[in-house]
PDB file of C-alpha atoms and ligand atoms in Angstrom:
ATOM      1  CA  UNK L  18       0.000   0.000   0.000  1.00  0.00           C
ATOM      2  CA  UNK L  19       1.278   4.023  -0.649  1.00  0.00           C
ATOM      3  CA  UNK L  20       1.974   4.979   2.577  1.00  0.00           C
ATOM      4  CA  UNK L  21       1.803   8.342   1.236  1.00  0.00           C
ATOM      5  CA  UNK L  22      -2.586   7.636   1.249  1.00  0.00           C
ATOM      6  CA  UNK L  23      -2.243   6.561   5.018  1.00  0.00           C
ATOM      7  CA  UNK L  24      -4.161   8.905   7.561  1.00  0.00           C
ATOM      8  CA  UNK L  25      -2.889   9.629  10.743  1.00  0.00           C
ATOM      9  CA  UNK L  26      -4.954   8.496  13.811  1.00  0.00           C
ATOM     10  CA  UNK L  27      -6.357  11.083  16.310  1.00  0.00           C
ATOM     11  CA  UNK L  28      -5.977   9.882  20.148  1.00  0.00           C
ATOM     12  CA  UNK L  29      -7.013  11.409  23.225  1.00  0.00           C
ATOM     13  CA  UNK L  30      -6.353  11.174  26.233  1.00  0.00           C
ATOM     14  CA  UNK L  31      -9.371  12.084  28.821  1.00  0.00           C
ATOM     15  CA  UNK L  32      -9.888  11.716  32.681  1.00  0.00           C
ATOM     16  CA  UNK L  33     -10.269  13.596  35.661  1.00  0.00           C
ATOM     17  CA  UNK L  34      -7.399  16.015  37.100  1.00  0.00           C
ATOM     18  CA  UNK L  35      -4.166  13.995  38.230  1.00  0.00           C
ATOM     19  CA  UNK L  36      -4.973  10.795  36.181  1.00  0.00           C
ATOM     20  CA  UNK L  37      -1.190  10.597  34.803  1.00  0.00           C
ATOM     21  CA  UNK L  38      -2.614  11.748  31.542  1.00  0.00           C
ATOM     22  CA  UNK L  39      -0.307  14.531  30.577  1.00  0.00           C
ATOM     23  CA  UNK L  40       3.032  11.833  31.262  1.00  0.00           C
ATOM     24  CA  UNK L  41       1.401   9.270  29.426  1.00  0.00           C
ATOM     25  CA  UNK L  42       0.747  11.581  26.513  1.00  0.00           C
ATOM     26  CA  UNK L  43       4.223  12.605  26.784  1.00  0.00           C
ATOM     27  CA  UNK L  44       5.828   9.112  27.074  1.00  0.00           C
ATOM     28  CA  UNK L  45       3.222   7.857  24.330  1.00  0.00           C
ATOM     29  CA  UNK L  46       4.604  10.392  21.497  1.00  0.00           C
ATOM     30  CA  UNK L  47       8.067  10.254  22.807  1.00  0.00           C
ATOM     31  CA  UNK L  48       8.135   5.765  21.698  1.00  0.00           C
ATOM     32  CA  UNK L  49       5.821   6.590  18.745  1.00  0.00           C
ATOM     33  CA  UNK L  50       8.373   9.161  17.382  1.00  0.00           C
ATOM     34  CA  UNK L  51      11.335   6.182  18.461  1.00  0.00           C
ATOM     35  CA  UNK L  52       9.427   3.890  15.944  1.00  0.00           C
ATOM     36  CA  UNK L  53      10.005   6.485  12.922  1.00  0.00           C
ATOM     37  CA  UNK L  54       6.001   7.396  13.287  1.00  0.00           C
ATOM     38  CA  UNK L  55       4.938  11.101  12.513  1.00  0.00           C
ATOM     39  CA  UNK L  56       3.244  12.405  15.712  1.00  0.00           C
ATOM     40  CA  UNK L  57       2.382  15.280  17.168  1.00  0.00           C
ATOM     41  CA  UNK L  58       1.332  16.453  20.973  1.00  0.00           C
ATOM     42  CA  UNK L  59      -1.704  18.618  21.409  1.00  0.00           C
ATOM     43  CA  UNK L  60      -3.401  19.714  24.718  1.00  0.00           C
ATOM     44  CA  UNK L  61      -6.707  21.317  25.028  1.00  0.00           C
ATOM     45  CA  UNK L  62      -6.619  24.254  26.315  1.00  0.00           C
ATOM     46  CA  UNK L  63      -3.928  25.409  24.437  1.00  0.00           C
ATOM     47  CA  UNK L  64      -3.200  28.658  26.565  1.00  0.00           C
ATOM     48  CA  UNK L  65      -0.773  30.096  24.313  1.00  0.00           C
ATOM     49  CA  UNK L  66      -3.527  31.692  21.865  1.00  0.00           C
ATOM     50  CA  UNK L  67      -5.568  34.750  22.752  1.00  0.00           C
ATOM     51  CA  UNK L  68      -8.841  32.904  23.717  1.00  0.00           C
ATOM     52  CA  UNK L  69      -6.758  29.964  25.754  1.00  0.00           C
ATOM     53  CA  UNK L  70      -5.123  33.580  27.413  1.00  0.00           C
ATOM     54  CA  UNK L  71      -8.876  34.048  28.516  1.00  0.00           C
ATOM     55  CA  UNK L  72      -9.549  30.672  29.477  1.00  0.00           C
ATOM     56  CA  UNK L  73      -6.472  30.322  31.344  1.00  0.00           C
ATOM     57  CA  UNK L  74      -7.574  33.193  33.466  1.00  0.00           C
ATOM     58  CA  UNK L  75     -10.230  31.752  34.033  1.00  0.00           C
ATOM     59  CA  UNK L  76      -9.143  28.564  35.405  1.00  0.00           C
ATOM     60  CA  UNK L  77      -6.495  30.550  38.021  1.00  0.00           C
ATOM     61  CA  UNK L  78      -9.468  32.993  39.052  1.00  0.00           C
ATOM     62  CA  UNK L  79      -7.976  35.848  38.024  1.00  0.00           C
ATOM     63  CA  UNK L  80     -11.332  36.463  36.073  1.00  0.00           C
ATOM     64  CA  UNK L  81     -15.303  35.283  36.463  1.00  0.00           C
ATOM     65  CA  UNK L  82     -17.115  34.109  33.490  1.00  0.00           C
ATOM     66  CA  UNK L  83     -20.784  33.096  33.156  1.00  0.00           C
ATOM     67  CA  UNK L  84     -20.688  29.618  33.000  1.00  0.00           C
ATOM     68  CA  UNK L  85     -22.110  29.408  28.975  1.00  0.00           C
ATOM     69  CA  UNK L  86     -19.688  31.853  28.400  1.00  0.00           C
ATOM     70  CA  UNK L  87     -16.169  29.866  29.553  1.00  0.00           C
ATOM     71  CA  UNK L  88     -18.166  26.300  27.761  1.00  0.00           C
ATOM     72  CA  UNK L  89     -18.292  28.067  24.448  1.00  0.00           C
ATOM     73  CA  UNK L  90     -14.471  29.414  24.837  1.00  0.00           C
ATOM     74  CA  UNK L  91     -13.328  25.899  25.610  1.00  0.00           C
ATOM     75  CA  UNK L  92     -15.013  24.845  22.068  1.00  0.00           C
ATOM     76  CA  UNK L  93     -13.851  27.949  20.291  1.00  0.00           C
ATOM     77  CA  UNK L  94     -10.264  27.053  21.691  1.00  0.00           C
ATOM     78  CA  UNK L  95     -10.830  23.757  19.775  1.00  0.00           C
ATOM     79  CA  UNK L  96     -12.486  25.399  16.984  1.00  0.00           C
ATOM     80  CA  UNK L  97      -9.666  27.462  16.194  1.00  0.00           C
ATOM     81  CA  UNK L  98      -7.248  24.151  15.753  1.00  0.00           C
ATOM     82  CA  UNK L  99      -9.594  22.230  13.381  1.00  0.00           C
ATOM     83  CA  UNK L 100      -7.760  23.262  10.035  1.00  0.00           C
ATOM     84  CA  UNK L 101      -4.177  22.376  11.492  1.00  0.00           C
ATOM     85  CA  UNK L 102      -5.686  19.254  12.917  1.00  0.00           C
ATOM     86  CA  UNK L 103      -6.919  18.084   9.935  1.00  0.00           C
ATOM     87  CA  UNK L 104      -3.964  19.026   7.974  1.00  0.00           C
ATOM     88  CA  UNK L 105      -2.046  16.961   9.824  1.00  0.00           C
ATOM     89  CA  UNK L 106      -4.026  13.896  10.246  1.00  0.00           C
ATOM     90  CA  UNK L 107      -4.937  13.892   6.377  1.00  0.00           C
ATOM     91  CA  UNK L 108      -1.027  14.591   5.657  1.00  0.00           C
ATOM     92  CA  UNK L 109      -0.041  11.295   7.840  1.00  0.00           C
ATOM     93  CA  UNK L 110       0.788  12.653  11.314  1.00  0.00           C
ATOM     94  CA  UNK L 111      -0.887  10.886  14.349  1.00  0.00           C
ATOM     95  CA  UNK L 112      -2.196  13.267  17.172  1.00  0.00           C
ATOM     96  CA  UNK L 113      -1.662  12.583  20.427  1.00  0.00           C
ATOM     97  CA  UNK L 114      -4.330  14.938  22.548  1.00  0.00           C
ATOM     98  CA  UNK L 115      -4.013  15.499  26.296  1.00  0.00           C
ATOM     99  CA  UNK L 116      -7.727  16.605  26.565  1.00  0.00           C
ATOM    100  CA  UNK L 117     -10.771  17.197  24.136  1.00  0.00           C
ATOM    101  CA  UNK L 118     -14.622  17.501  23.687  1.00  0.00           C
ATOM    102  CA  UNK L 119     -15.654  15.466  26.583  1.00  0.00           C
ATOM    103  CA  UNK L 120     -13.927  17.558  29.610  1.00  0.00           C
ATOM    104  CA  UNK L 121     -15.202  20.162  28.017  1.00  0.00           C
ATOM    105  CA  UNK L 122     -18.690  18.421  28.340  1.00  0.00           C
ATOM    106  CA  UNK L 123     -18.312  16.770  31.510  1.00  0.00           C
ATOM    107  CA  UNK L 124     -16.738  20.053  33.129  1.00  0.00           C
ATOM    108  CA  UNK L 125     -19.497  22.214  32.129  1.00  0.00           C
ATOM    109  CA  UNK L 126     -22.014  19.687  32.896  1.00  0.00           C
ATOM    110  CA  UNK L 127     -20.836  19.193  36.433  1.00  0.00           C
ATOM    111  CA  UNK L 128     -22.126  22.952  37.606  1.00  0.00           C
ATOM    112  CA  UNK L 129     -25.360  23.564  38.442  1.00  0.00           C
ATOM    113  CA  UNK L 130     -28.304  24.045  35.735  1.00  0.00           C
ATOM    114  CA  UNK L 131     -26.656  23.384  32.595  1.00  0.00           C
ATOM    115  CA  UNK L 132     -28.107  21.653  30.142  1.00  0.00           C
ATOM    116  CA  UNK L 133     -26.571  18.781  28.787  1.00  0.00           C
ATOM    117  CA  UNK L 134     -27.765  18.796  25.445  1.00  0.00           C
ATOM    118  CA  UNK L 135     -27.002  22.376  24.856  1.00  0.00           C
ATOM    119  CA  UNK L 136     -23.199  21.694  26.182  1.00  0.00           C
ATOM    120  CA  UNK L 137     -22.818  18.988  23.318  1.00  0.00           C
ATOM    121  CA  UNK L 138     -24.183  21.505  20.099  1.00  0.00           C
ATOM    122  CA  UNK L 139     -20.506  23.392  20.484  1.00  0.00           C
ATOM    123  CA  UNK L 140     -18.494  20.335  19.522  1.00  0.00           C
ATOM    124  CA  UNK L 141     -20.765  19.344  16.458  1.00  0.00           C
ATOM    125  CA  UNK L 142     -19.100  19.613  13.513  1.00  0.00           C
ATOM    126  CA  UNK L 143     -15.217  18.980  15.097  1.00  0.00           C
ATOM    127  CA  UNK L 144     -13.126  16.156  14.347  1.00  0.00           C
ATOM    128  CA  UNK L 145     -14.619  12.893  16.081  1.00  0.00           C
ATOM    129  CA  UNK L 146     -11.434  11.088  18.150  1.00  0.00           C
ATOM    130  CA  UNK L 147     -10.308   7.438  16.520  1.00  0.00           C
ATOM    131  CA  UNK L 148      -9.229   5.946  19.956  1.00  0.00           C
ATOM    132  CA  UNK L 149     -10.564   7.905  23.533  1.00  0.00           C
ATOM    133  CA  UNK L 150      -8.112   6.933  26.244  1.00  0.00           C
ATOM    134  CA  UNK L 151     -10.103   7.247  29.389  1.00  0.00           C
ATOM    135  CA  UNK L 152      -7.585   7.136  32.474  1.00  0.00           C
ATOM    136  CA  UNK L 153      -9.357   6.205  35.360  1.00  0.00           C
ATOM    137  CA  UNK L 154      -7.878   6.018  39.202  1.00  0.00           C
ATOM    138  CA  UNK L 155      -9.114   4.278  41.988  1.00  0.00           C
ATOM    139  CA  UNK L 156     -10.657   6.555  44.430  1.00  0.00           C
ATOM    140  CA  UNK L 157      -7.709   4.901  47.016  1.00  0.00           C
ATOM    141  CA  UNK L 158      -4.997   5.686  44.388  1.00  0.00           C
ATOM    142  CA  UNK L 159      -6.532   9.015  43.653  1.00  0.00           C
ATOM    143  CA  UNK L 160      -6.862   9.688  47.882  1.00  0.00           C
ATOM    144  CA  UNK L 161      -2.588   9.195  47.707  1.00  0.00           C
ATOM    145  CA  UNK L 162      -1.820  10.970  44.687  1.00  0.00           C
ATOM    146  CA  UNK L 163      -1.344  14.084  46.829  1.00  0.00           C
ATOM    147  CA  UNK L 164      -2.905  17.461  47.307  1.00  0.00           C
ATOM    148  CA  UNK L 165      -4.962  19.191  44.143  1.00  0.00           C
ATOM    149  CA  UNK L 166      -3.719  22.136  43.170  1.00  0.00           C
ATOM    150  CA  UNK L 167      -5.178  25.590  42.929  1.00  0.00           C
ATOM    151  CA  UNK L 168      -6.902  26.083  39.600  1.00  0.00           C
ATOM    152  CA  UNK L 169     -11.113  25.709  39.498  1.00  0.00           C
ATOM    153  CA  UNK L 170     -12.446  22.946  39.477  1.00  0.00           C
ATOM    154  CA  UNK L 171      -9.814  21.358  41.209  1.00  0.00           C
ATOM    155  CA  UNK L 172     -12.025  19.674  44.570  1.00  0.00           C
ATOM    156  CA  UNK L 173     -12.518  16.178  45.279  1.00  0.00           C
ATOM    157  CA  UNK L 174     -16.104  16.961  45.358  1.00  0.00           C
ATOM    158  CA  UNK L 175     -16.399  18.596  41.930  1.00  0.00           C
ATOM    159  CA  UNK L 176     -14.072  15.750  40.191  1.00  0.00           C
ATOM    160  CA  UNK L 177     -16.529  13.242  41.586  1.00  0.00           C
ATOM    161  CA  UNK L 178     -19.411  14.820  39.767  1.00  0.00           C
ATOM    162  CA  UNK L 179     -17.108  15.209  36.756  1.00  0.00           C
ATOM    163  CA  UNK L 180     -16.280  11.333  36.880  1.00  0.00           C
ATOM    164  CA  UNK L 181     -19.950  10.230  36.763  1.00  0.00           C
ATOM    165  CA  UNK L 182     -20.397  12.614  33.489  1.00  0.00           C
ATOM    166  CA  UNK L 183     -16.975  11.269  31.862  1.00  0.00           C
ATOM    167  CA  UNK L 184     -18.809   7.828  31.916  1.00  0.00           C
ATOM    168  CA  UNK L 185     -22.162   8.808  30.337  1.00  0.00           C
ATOM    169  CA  UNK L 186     -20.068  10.350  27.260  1.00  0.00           C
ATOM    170  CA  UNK L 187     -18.574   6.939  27.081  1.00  0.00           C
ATOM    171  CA  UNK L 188     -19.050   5.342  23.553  1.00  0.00           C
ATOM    172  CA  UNK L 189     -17.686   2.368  21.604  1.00  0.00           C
ATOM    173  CA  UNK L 190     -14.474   4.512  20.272  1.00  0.00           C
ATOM    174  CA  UNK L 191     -13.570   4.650  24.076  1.00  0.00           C
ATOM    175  CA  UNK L 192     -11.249   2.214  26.166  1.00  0.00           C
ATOM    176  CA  UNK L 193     -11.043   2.485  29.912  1.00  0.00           C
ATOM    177  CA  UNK L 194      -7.524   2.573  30.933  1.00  0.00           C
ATOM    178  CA  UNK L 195      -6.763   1.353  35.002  1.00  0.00           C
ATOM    179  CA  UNK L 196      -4.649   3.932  35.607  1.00  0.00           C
ATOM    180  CA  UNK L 197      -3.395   2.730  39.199  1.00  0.00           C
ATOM    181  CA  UNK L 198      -0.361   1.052  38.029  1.00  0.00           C
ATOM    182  CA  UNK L 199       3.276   2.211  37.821  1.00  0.00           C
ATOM    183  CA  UNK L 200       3.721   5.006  34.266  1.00  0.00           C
ATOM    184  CA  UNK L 201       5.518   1.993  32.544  1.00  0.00           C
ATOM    185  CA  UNK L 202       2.433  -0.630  33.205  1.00  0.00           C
ATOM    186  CA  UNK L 203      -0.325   1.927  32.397  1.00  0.00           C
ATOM    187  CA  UNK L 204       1.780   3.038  28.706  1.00  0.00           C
ATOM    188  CA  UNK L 205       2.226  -0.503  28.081  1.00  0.00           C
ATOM    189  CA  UNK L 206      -1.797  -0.574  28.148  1.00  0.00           C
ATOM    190  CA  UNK L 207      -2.176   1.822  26.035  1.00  0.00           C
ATOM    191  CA  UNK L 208       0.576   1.689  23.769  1.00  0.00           C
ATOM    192  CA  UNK L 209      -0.960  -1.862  22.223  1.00  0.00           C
ATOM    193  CA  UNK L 210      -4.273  -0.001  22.087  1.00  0.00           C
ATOM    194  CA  UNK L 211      -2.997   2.986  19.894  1.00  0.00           C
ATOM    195  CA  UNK L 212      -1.031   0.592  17.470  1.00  0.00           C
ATOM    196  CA  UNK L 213      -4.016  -0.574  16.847  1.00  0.00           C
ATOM    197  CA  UNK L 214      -5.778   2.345  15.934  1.00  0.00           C
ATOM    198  CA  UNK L 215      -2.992   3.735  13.884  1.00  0.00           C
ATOM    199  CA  UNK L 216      -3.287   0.582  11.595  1.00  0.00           C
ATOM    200  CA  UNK L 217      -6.989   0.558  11.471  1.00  0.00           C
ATOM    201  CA  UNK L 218      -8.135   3.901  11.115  1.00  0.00           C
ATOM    202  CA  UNK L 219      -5.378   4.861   8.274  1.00  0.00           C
ATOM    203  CA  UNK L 220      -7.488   4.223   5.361  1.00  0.00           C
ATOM    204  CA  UNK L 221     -10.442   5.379   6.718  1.00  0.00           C
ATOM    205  CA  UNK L 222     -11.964   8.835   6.306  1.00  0.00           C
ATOM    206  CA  UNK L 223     -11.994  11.386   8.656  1.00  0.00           C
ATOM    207  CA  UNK L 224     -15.040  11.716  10.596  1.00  0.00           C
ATOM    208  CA  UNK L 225     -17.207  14.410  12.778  1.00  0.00           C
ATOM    209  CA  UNK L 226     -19.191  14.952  15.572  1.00  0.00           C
ATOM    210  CA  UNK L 227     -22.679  14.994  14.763  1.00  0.00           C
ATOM    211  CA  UNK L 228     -25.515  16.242  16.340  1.00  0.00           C
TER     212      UNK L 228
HETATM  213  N1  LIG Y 313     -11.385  21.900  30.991  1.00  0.00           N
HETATM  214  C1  LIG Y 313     -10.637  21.469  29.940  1.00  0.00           C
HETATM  215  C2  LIG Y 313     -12.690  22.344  30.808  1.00  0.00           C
HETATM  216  O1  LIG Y 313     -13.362  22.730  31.758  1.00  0.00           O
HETATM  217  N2  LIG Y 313     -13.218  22.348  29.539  1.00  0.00           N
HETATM  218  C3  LIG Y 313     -12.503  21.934  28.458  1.00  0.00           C
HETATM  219  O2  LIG Y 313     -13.006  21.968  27.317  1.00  0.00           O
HETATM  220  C4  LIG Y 313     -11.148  21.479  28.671  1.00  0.00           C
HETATM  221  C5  LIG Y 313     -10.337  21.033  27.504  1.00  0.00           C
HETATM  222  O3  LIG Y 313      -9.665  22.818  32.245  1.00  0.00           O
HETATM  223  N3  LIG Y 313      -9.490  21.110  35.133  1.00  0.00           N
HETATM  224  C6  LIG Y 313     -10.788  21.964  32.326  1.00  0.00           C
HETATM  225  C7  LIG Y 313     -10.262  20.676  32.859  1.00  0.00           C
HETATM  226  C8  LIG Y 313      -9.085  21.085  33.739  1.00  0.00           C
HETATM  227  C9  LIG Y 313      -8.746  22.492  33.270  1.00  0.00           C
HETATM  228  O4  LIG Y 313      -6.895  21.581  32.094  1.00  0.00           O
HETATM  229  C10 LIG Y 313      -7.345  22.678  32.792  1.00  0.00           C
HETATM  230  P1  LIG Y 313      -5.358  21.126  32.256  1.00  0.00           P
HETATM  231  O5  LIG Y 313      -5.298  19.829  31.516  1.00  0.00           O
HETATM  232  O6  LIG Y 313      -5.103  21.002  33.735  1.00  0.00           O
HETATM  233  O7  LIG Y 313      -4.557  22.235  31.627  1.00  0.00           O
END
């Protein structure tokens, strides 16, 4: 087969705050790139453009934002990384995503009256995941991973109603990663799963969220 026609496959990586997913993404690109694959590292939000600026505000409390407000600037920080996305993923290069559509769901949906069908009309139309890693601790593994830190949302009691949301987004594109074990066991997991996906999804089209 051309390799040239092969599509790369888009994987992310979702869970709730201190899962391990940001050193798994990092360790996943870091054996993918060792094997000669062309991969790239995204995280959502990416802070660095002038609506992430606002988010990450936001997030440290330096500024309040009505809570429809901060759910539509999460999308339109994903919204504004659909054309490089796809460029990429049509021009071969796997993405590795530390974060996507579903926090942005399941962190919305966690406050008080939102409406969970309105939270999911942002997202239609963006690029649907191949493979959804969701890392998921142990509420004893969680307890001894240490203190939260300091950004919103960042409460045992607030994750817990974020966890429950997390699993009624849960589709058949998603695999459930136990992410109690040492960084080496829990890659190995999921390092079989994306080869997988990378194979299977290359000659298959792009797809979308739809409504
Ligand atoms: N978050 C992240 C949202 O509330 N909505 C979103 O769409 C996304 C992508 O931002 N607590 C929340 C989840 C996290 C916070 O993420 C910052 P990180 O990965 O800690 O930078």
């Amino acid at each position: 087969m051309n390799q040239a026609l092969r599509r790369g496959a888009l994987i992310v990586f979702e869970g709730c705050d201190r899962a391990g997913k940001t050193t798994q993404c990092h360790k996943l690109v870091e054996v993918l790139k060792r094997e000669g694959h062309r991969v790239e590292l995204m995280k959502f939000p990416d802070r660095s453009t002038t609506i992430g600026q606002m988010i990450s505000q936001y997030l440290q409390k330096k500024v309040e934002l009505e809570d429809h407000v901060i759910h539509l600037l999460f999308a339109a920080n994903r919204w504004e990384a659909v054309k490089k996305m796809e460029n990429l993923l049509l021009n071969g290069t796997t993405l590795v995503v530390d974060r996507y559509s579903f926090s942005g769901i399941a962190f919305s949906a966690a406050k008080p009256h939102m409406d969970f069908e309105w939270l999911k009309q942002p997202e239609v139309g963006l690029l649907q995941p191949d493979l959804v890693l969701f890392l998921e601790l142990s509420s004893d593994v969680a307890s001894k991973r240490g203190e939260f830190g300091q950004e919103r949302y960042e409460q045992p009691q607030f994750q817990r109603s974020v966890r429950q949301i997390f699993r009624k987004l849960q589709d058949k594109s998603w695999q459930v990663i136990n992410a109690d074990g040492t960084p080496e066991e829990v890659h190995q997991d999921i390092y079989e799963k994306v080869k997988r996906s990378i194979e299977l999804v290359s000659f298959q089209q792009l797809k979308k969220f739809d409504k």
